[in-house]
Structures are given as C-alpha cells and as structure tokens.
Coordinates of C-alpha atoms and ligand atoms in Angstrom, one line a residue:
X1 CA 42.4 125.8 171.3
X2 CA 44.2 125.1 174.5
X3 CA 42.8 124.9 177.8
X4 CA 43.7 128.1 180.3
X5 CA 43.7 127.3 184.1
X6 CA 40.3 126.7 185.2
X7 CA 39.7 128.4 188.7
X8 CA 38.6 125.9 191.0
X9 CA 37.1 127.0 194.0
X10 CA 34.0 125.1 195.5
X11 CA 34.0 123.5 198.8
X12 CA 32.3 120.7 200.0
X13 CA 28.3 121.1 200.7
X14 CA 27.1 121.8 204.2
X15 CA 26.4 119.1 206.4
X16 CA 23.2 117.1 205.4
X17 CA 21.1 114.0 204.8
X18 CA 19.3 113.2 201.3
X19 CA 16.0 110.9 201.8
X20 CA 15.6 108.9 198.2
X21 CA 11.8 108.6 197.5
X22 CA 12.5 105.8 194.9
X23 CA 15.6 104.1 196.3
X24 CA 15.6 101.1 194.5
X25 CA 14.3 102.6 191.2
X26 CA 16.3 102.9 188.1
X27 CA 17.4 107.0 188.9
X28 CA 19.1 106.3 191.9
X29 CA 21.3 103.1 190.5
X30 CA 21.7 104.9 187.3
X31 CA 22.7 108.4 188.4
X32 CA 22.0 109.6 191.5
X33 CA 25.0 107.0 193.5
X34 CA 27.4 107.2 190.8
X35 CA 26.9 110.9 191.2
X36 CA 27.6 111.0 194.9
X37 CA 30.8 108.6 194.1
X38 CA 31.9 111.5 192.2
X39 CA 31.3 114.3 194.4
X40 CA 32.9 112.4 197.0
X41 CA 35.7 112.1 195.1
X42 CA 35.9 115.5 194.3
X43 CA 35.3 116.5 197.8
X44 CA 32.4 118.4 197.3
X45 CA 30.3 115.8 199.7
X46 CA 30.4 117.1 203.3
X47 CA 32.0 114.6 205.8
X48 CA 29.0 114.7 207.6
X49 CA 26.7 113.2 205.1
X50 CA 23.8 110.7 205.1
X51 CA 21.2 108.6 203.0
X52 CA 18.0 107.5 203.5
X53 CA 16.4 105.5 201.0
X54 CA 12.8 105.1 200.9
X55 CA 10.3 103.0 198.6
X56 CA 7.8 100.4 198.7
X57 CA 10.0 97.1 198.6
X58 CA 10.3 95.1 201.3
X59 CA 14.1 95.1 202.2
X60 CA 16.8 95.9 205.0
X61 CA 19.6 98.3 205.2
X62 CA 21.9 95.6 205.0
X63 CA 20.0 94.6 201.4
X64 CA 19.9 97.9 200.2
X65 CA 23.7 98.4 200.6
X66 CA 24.8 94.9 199.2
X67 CA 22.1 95.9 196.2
X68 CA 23.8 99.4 195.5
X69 CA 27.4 98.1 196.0
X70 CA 26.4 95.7 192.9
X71 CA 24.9 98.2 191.0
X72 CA 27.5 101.2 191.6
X73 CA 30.3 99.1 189.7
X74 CA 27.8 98.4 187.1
X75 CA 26.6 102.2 186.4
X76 CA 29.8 104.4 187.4
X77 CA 31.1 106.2 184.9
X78 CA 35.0 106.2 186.5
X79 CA 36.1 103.3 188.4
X80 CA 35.1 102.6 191.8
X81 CA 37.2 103.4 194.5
X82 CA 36.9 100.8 197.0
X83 CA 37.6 103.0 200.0
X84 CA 35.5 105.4 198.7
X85 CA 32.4 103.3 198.6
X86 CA 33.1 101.9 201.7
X87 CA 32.6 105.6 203.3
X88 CA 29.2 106.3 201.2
X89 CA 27.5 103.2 201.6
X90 CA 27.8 103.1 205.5
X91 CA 25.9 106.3 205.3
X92 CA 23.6 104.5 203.6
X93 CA 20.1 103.9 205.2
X94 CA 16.3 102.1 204.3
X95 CA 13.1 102.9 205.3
X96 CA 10.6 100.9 203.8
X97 CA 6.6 102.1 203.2
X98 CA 3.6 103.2 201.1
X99 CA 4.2 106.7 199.9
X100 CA 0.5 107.1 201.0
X101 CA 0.4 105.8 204.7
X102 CA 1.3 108.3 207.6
X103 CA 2.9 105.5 209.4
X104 CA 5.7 104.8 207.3
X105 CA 6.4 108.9 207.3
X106 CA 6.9 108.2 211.1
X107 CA 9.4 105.8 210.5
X108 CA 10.8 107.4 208.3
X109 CA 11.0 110.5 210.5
X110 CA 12.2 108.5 213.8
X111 CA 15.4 107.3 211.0
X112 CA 16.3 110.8 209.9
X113 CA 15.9 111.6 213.7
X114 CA 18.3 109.2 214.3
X115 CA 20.6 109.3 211.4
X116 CA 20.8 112.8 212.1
X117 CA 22.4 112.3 215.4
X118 CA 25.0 109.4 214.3
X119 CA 26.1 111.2 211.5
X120 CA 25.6 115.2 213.0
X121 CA 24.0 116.6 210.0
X122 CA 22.9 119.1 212.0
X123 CA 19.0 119.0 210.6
X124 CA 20.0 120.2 207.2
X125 CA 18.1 117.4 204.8
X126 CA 17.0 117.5 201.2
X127 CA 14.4 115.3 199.4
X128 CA 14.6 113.7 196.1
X129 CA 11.7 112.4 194.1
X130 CA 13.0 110.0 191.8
X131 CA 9.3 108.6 192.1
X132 CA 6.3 108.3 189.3
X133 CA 4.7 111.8 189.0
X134 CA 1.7 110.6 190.9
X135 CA 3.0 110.4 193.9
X136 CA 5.1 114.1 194.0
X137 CA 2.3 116.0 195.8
X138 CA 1.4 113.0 198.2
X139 CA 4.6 112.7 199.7
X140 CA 5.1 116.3 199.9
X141 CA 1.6 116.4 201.9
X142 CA 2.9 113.7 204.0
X143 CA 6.4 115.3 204.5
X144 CA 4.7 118.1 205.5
X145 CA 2.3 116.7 208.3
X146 CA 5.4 114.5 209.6
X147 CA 6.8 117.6 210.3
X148 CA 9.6 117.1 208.1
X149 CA 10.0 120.0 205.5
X150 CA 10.3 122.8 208.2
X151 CA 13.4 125.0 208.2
X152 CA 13.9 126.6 211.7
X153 CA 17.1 127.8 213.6
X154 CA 19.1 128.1 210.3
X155 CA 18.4 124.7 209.1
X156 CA 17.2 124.1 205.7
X157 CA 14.9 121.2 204.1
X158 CA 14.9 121.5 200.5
X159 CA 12.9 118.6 198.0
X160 CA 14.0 117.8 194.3
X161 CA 11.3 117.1 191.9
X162 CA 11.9 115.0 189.1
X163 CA 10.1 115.6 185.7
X164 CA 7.7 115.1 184.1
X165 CA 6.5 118.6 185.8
X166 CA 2.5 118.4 184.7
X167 CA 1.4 116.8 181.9
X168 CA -0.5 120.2 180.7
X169 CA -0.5 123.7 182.0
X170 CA -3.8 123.2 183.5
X171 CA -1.8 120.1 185.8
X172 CA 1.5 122.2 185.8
X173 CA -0.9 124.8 187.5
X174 CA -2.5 122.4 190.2
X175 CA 1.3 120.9 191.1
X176 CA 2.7 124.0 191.6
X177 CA -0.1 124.9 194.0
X178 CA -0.2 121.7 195.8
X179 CA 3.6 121.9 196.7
X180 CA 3.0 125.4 197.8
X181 CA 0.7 124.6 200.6
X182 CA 3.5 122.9 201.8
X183 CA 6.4 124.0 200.8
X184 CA 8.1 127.5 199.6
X185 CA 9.3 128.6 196.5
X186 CA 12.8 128.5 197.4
X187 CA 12.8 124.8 198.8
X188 CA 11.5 123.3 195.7
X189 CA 14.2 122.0 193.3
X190 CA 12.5 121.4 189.9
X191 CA 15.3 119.4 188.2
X192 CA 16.3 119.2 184.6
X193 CA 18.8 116.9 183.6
X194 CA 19.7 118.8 180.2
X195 CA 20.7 121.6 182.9
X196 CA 23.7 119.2 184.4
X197 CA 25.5 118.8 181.1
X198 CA 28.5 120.4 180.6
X199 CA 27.9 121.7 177.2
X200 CA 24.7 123.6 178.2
X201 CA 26.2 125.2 181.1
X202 CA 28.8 126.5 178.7
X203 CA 26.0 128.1 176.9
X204 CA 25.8 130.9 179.4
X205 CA 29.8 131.1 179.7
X206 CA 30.0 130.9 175.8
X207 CA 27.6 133.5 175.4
X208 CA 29.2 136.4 177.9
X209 CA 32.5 135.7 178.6
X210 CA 33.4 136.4 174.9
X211 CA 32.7 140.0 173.5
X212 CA 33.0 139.2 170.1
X213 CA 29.9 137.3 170.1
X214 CA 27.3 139.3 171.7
X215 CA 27.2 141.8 168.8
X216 CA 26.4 139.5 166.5
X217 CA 23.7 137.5 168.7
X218 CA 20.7 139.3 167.4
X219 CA 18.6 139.7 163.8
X220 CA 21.1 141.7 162.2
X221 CA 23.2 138.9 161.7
X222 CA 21.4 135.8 162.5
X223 CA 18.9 133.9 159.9
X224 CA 17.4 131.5 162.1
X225 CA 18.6 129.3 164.6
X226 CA 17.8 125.0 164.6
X227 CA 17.8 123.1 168.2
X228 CA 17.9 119.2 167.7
X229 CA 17.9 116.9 169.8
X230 CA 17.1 113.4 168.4
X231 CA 17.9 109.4 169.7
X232 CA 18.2 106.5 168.0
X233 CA 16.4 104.5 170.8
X234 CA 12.9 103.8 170.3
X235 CA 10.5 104.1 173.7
X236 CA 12.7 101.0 175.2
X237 CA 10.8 99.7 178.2
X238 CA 8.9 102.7 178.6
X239 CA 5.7 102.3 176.1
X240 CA 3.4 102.4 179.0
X241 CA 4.7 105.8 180.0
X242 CA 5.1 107.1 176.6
X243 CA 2.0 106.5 175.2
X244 CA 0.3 109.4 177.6
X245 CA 3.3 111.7 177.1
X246 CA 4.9 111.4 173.4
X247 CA 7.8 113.8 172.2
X248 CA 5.9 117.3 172.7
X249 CA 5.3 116.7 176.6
X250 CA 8.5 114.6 176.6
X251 CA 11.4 117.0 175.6
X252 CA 10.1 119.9 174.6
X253 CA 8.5 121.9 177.3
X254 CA 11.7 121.2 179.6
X255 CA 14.9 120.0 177.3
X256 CA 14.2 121.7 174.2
X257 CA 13.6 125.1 175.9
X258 CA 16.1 125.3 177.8
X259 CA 18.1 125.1 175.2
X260 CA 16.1 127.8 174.0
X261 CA 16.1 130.0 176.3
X262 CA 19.5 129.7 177.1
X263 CA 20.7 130.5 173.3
X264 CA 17.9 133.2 173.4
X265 CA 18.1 134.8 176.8
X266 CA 19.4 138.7 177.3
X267 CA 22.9 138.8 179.2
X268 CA 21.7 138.5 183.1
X269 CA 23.0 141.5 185.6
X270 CA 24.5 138.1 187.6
X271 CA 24.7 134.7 188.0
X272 CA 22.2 134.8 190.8
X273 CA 19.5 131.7 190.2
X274 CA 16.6 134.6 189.8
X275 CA 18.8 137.1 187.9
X276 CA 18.8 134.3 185.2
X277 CA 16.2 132.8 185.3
X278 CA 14.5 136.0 185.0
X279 CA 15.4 136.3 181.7
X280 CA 15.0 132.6 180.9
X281 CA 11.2 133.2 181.8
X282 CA 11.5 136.7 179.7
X283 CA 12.1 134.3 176.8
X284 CA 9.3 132.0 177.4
X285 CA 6.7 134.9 177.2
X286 CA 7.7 136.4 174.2
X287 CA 7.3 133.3 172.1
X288 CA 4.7 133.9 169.8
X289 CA 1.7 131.8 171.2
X290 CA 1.2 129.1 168.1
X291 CA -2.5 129.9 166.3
X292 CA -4.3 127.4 166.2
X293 CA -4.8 128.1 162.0
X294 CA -1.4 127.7 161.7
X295 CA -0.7 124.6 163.9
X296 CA -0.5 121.5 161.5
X297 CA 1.6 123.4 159.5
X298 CA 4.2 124.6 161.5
X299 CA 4.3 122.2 164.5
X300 CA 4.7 118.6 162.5
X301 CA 4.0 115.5 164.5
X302 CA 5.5 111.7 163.5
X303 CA 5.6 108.5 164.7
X304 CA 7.9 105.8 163.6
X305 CA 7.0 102.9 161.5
X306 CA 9.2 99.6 160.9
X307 CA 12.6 100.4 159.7
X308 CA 16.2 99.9 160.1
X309 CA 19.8 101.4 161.3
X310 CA 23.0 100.3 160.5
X311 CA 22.0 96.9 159.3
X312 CA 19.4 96.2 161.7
X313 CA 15.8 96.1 161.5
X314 CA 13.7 98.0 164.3
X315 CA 9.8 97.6 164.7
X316 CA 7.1 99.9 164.4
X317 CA 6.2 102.5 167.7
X318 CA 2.9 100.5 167.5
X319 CA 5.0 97.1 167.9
X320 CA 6.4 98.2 170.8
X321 CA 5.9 96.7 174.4
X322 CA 2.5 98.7 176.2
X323 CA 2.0 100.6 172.9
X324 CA -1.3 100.5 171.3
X325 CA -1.4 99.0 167.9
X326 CA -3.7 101.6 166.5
X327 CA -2.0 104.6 168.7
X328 CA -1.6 107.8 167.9
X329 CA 0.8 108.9 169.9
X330 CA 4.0 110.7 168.4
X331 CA 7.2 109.6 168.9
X332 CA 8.8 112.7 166.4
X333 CA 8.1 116.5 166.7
X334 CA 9.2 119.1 164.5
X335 CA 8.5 123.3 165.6
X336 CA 8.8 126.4 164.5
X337 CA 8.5 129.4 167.2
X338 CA 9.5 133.0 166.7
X339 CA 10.1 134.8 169.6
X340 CA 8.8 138.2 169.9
X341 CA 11.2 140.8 170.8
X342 CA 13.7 143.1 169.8
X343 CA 16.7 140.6 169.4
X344 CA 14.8 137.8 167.4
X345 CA 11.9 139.6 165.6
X346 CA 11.9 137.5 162.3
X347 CA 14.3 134.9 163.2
X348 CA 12.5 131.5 163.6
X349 CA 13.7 128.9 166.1
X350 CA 13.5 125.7 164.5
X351 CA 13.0 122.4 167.2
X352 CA 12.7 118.8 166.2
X353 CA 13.4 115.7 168.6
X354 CA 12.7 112.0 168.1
X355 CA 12.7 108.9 168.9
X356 CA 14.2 106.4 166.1
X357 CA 16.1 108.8 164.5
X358 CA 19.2 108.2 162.0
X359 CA 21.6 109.3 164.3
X360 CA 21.5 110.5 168.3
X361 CA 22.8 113.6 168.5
X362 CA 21.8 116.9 170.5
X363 CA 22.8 120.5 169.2
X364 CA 22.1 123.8 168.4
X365 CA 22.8 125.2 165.1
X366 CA 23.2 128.9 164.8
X367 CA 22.7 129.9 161.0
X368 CA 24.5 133.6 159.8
X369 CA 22.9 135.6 157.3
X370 CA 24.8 134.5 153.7
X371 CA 27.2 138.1 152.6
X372 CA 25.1 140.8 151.6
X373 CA 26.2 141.3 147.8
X374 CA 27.4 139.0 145.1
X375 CA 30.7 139.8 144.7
X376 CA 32.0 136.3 143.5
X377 CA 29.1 136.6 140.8
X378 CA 31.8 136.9 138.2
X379 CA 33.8 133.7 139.5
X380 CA 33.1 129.9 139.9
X381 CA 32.0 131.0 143.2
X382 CA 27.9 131.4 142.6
X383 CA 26.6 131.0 145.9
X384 CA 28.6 132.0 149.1
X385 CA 27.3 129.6 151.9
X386 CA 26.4 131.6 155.3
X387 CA 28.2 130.8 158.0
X388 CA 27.0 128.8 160.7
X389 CA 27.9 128.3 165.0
X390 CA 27.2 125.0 166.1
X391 CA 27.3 123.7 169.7
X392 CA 27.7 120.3 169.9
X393 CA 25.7 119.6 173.2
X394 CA 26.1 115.5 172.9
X395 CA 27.7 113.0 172.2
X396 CA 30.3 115.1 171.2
X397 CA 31.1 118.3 173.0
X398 CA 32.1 120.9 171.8
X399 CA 31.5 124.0 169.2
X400 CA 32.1 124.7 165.6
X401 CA 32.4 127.3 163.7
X402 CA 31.6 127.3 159.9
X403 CA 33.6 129.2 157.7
X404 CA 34.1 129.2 154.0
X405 CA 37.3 129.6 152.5
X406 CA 40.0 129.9 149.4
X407 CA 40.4 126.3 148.4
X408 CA 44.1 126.9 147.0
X409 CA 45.0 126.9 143.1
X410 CA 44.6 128.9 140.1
X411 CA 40.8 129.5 139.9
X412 CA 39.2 131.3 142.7
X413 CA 37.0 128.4 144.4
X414 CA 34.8 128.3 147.6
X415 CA 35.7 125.4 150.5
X416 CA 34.0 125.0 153.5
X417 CA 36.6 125.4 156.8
X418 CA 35.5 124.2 159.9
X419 CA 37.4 126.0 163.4
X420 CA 36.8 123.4 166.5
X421 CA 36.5 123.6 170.2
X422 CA 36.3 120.4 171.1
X423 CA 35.3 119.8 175.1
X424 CA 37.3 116.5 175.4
X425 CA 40.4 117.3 173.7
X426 CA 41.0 120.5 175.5
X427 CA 39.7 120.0 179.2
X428 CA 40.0 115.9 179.1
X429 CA 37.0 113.9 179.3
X430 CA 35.0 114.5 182.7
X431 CA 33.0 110.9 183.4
X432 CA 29.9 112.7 185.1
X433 CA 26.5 111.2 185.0
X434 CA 25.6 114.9 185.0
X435 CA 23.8 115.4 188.2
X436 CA 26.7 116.0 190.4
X437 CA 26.1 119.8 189.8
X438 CA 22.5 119.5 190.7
X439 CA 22.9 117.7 193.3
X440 CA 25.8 119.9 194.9
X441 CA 23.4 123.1 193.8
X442 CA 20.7 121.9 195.6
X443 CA 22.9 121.7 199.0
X444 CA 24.6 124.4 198.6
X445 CA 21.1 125.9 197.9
X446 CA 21.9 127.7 194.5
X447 CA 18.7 126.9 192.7
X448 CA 20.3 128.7 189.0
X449 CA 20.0 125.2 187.2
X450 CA 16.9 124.7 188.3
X451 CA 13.3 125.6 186.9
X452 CA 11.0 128.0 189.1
X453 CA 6.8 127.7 189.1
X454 CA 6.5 130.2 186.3
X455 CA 9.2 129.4 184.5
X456 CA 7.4 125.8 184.1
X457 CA 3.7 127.0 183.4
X458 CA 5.9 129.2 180.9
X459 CA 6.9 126.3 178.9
X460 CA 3.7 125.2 179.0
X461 CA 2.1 127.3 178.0
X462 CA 3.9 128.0 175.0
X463 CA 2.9 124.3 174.0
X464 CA -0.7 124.1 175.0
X465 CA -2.4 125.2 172.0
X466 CA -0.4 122.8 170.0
X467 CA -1.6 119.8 172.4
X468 CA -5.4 121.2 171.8
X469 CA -5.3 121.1 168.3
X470 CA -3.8 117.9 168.5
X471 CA -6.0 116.6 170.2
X472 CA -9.1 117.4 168.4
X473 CA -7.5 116.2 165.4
X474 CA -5.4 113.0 165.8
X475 CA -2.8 112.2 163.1
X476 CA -4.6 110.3 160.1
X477 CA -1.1 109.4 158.3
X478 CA 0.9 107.6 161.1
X479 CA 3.3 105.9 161.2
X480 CA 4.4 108.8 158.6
X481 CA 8.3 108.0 159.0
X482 CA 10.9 104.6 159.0
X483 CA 12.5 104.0 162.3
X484 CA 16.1 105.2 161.3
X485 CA 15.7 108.6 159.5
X486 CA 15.1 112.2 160.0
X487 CA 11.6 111.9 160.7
X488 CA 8.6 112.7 158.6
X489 CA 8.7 114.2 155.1
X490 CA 6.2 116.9 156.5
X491 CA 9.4 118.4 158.9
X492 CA 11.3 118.7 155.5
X493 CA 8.4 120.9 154.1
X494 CA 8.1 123.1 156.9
X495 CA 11.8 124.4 156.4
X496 CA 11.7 124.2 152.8
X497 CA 8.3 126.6 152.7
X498 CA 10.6 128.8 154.8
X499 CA 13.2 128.1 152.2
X500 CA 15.6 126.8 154.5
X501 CA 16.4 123.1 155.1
X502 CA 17.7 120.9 158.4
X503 CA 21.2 120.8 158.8
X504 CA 22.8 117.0 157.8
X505 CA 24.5 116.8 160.7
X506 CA 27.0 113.9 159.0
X507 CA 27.9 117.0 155.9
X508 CA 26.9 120.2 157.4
X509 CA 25.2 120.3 154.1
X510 CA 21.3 121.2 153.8
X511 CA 19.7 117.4 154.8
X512 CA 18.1 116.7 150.6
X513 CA 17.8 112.9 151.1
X514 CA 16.0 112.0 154.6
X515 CA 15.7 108.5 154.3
X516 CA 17.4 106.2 152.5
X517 CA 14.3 105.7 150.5
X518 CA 13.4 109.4 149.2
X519 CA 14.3 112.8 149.0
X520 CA 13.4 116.1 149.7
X521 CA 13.0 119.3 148.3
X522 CA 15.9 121.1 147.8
X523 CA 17.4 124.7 149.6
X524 CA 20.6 126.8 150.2
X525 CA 21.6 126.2 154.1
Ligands
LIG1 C1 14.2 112.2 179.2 C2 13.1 111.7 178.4 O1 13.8 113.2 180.0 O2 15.3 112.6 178.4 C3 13.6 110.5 177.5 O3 12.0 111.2 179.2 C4 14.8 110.9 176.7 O4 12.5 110.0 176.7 C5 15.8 111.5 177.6 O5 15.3 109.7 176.1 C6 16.9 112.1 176.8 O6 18.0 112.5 177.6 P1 19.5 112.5 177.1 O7 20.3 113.1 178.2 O8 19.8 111.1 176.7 O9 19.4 113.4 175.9

C-alpha cells in the first residue's frame, strides 16, 4: 500500500499554562516532556506557553529544570533539539507543597498569577494529575477553593485525570461526584493512554472511511472477534500497587474496552467528542451483564508462577517485590462478553491480557465466518480456513488481512496469503510517546479521546459482578500458569468449549501448545 497525501491542518493550541500535580514523578519524565518536545516541534505548542510543576519534594525552579533537562535526553523518543529545549524549559516553573494544605494552593496560585503575566497566557490553564488516585479529588477540592478552576470572560481551566478512574463502580460513582462539585463535565479530561496510539485512532478511520468494510462488520459475516493485549513484563516495581488492582481493574475496564468499543461501536453522525462517545457508551450497555452462574467459567483468572522467556528464568508474581507470598491477586484475565444488539447478537468478544506472557503484543483479531458449503470436499482441500482481519495495535502497527489461496501446481491445494498495511513502512515511523494528541486535545478542548462520567461507571459496570464473585471466591489453584506462556490452561478451555481457539499470534494458527510444557485441546481457527 502506499501512502496518499495526508492533510495536515492543525494549528498550534491557544495560549495556556499546564500545572503538573506530580512533577517529579515518573509520568511527567516519561511522557508528558518528551511529549511537549514534540508538539513543539511540530508547532502545535502555542508560543505563549507555560509550566508549573507541583509536588511534594523540596526543590527550586532552578532544580527542577537541570532535573528535566537530564531526564528529557534520557526518555525522548527523537533526538533533542537543543534550541528547542532551551525555549520549553524556561517556561518551566516549581511550586512545591502538600497536596492537602490550602497554603501551598496559595502559592501555587500567586505563581500561575504570575507566570500568567510573564508569559501572557491569557488565564487559559489546564491541570494534569499525574498523581496517586488518592489524591484526585483533594486537589480538585483545593483547586477549587483557591479559586483556580473557574472559567470566566472566555477563559478556560480544564484538569486531566489520570487512571486508575475508581477501583469499583461503587468508587467510580463517588469520584465522578466529588469532581462535579467542583468542576463541570466538560472541564474534566479522563485520559486513556491506549486512546493516544496511532493504531487505535485508526480504528475509527479504518472502520468509515472504507465502504467495503462496513457491510461486512456485523453477524452475517463475523464469528467472533479476540482483543489481546498481553506483556511480557511482570508487575516491575509496582507490586504494591498491583496487588489492590490485578489485571481485571488494570486494563480491562479502560484499555481493553476501548478497544471494544471502538471495533464494536455504530458509525457516529460526526466526529464530535459526544457524537462518538455516544455510541462508545451505546456499546458498553449492551454487553450482556456477566451472571454470576456463569462467572468462573467464562471470565478465567491466572497468576503467574516461576518460569522462563527466551532463556531466562523469571520468578513467581508471589516472589515479586510488595507482593504477598500467599496472594491471590491475578496477574492474567481471560473474558468472554457478548454484546446485545442487533450487529453482534451471537458473536462473542473474546479479551485476555497478562502480565508474563510469551510474547508482548496488543491486537484485535477479527475472525470471518469459514465459506458456507464444502465445495473443495472432493479435493485435498478438507477444511477451508475462515478469513481473519487483524489490527496490529503494538508493537507492530499495522493490519492484516487473512486470505487463503491456490498454492500453485498440479493438485488443487489450500495456502494461507497474508495482504499487509504496515504503519511504519507506509507513513515512516512517528517517535511519539503517544500523549501529544491528548495533550493538544485537551487545549484545544476536543474531549473525543477522552472518557466521560458514564462512559467510565459503563465499563464498570460491565465488570463488577465479575469482581463480586471473585471476591467471595478467591482462586484455590494459583499460581495456575509459568511466567512466559499464554496464560492459564483454563483460558484454552473457555474457547475450546466454544469450539474456537486463541490465535498464535507467531502462526496465525489456532494456539494447540500454550506452554512449552503442555498442550491444549485442539479447534479449527
Ligand atoms: C497501564 C497499566 O495502564 O497500561 C500497566 O497500569 C500496563 O500495568 C500498561 O503495563 C500497558 O500499556 P502499554 O501502552 O504498554 O500497552
């Protein structure tokens, strides 16, 4: 495929200043500067353009800049343009405090005040939380009684929340209410980082820019659709954190649907941020609310036990740094949901994510029906495989589509063709940490890539009766998989009861042999 002329026609973001809660945390070396590198260099950052970085540690402007410079050059994706820096970082300011004391809002009000002025922002500011969930609706209490989240005379004051979003619907509920007292709807950025990537946003441009698709989107054609999303890392240094989330709460209520949705989701009537996520939302209700009956079979929970990839052994979940030795928190989650409408009646949706997995890879797979009839029966051709759509959301980008095919000679034989978009090769690889979007959304106030209140208690929901049953009956058999493989057996069991298997993402063949150590039962993909 080659790559048309792609329309470029953004402009930089209105003037504006964005106050860090978190500054010296991992988000803002790790993403959020490199980000701003970029948009600056795509001049999408206004001129007039400030930061104010606030946290707990004790440090000076001066510090905070000489810390970032060092980091920047570590974390950027592209190289670092010394110029370039040299603009952002004297925009750069620190305010430091207890996200709890009134005081330190004062402070940090008097800076914006001031930063404001030197740098004529012209009042416009947005917030961003890169900050522990704890602390969300404090500072937006205390934002609020500084008097610094009002939006008068045109000016607008807008606050980015970081997930996790609740840790249940019950919390998801109380969140959403306690920003409201301060804030509105429209000025509360729910992020999702799955909604920066490239490859995601193309789900939407995939889906209705091409006509030939949207015919056969739907159960007529479709046998069931398999969203994976799975890393080879184990919890890393986050054990602490982990151990009161695991994979459900992790990825699935945010990442996992909104891939969902966005695969799922009727055409919109425009690309207006409620337009789609009106039907995102749409999506979200009509999944069939789990029965609690039918939980432990078709929502299958693992956590990894010692095991090894590519040569190198990995310890147990329970080994791990702030894990409990007897806990039973899961580190794997396999789902099945059908959603209830008149596209997808009878097609299930198929999720599994992990940590510890054989391979780290994020797609969706689209599975065809197989040909209606058996018109090979009378050739070496016994079972013609259905063809299969998938988009490659990381780390390769891209979209294939599976085919089968004459393999040439004298017999009439069956090969398996593969056509490729491939992101890289065609549009060149971009470099982005995948928060410039969001973070050029948010001040150009487009909230489409980001989640609303409903949309949120939504997802959650849809999970909640799994997280019940779960938790009135713990897991008995963990660990119940080795670190480096496709999880737990029971995952393999749910598709093959359905008799359908997980895609081998290495063959594009039904997955038969999980782990090195066993296999599975067998079925036609
Ligand atoms: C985060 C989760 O939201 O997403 C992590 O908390 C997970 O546990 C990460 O590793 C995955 O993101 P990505 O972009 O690497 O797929």
């Amino acid at each position: 495929m080659t790559n048309g002329n792609a329309q470029q026609t953004a402009h930089p973001a209105p003037p504006c200043v964005m106050v860090i809660f978190g500054a010296s945390g991992d988000l803002t070396k790790r993403k959020l500067l490199p980000a701003l590198l970029n948009l600056a260099e795509e001049n999408l950052l206004p001129k007039d353009f400030a930061i104010v970085g606030f946290s707990f540690d004790q440090m000076t402007t001066d510090a905070l800049r000489e810390k970032l410079g060092r980091e920047v050059r570590e974390y950027a994706l592209r190289p670092v343009d010394d110029a370039r820096w040299q603009w952002l970082v004297e925009r750069i300011y620190y305010v430091q405090g207890d996200f709890g004391d009134p005081a330190a809002y004062q402070r940090l009000k008097d800076q914006i005040l001031g930063v404001e002025k030197t740098h004529n922002t012209l009042g416009n500011r947005f917030h961003y939380l890169a900050v522990a969930p704890k602390f969300f609706s404090p500072i937006v209490k205390q934002l609020g009684q500084a008097g610094l989240t009002q939006q008068e005379n045109g000016r607008w004051t807008h606050v980015i929340v970081e997930k996790p979003f609740g840790h249940d619907l019950d919390s998801a509920i109380q969140l959403n209410k306690e920003l409201k007292e301060t804030l509105n709807e429209k000025q509360i950025y729910r992020i999702d980082h799955y909604l920066g990537k490239e490859t995601v946003q193309n789900l939407m441009v995939f889906r209705f820019a091409n006509s030939i698709l949207e015919p056969l989107w739907n159960r007529n054609y479709i046998d069931h659709v398999q969203i994976t999303a799975a890393e080879t890392v184990g919890v890393e240094h986050r054990g602490g954190f982990y151990e009161t989330a695991g994979a459900l709460r992790d990825m699935v209520p945010n990442h996992l649907f909104q891939l969902l949705t966005l695969t799922a989701m009727e055409p919109p009537i425009s690309f207006e941020a409620d337009a789609v996520r009106d039907k995102q939302a749409e999506i979200l209700h009509a999944v069939t609310p789990p029965a609690p009956e039918t939980i432990l079979q078709t929502m299958v929970r693992g956590q990894y036990g010692e095991g090894s990839l590519d040569g190198e052994k990995l310890p147990a979940y329970r080994d791990e740094p702030q894990v409990a030795p007897d806990s039973h928190t899961e580190t794997f989650v396999a789902l099945k949901l059908c959603i209830d409408n008149w596209r997808w009646a009878d097609v299930p949706f198929y999720l599994r994510t992990g940590k510890r997995m054989a391979k780290r890879v994020t797609e969706i797979a689209i599975q065809f029906r197989k040909p209606p009839f058996q018109l090979f029966s009378k050739t070496p051709i016994k079972d013609p495989r259905a063809n299969r759509l998938v988009i490659h959301i990381q780390p390769e980008e891209g979209i294939s589509l599976r085919l089968g095919a004459k393999v040439p000679g004298s017999v009439m034989k069956l090969g398996l063709v593969h056509m490729d978009f491939d992101y890289s090769r065609d549009f060149g690889t971009s470099y982005s940490t995948g928060y410039e979007r969001l973070l050029y959304d948010c001040m150009i106030g487009d909230a489409t890539l980001f989640q609303r209140a409903d949309m949120v208690e939504a997802g959650w929901s849809v999970i909640q009766p799994v997280l019940d049953v779960w938790k009135a009956l713990p897991a008995r058999d963990f660990p119940n998989y080795p670190a480096g493989c496709w999880g737990p057996q029971e995952a393999d069991a749910m598709m093959a009861r359905d008799g359908r298997a997980w895609r081998d993402i290495d063959s594009d063949e039904p997955l038969t042999a999980n782990c090195p150590a066993r296999a599975s039962g067998k079925a036609h993909a």
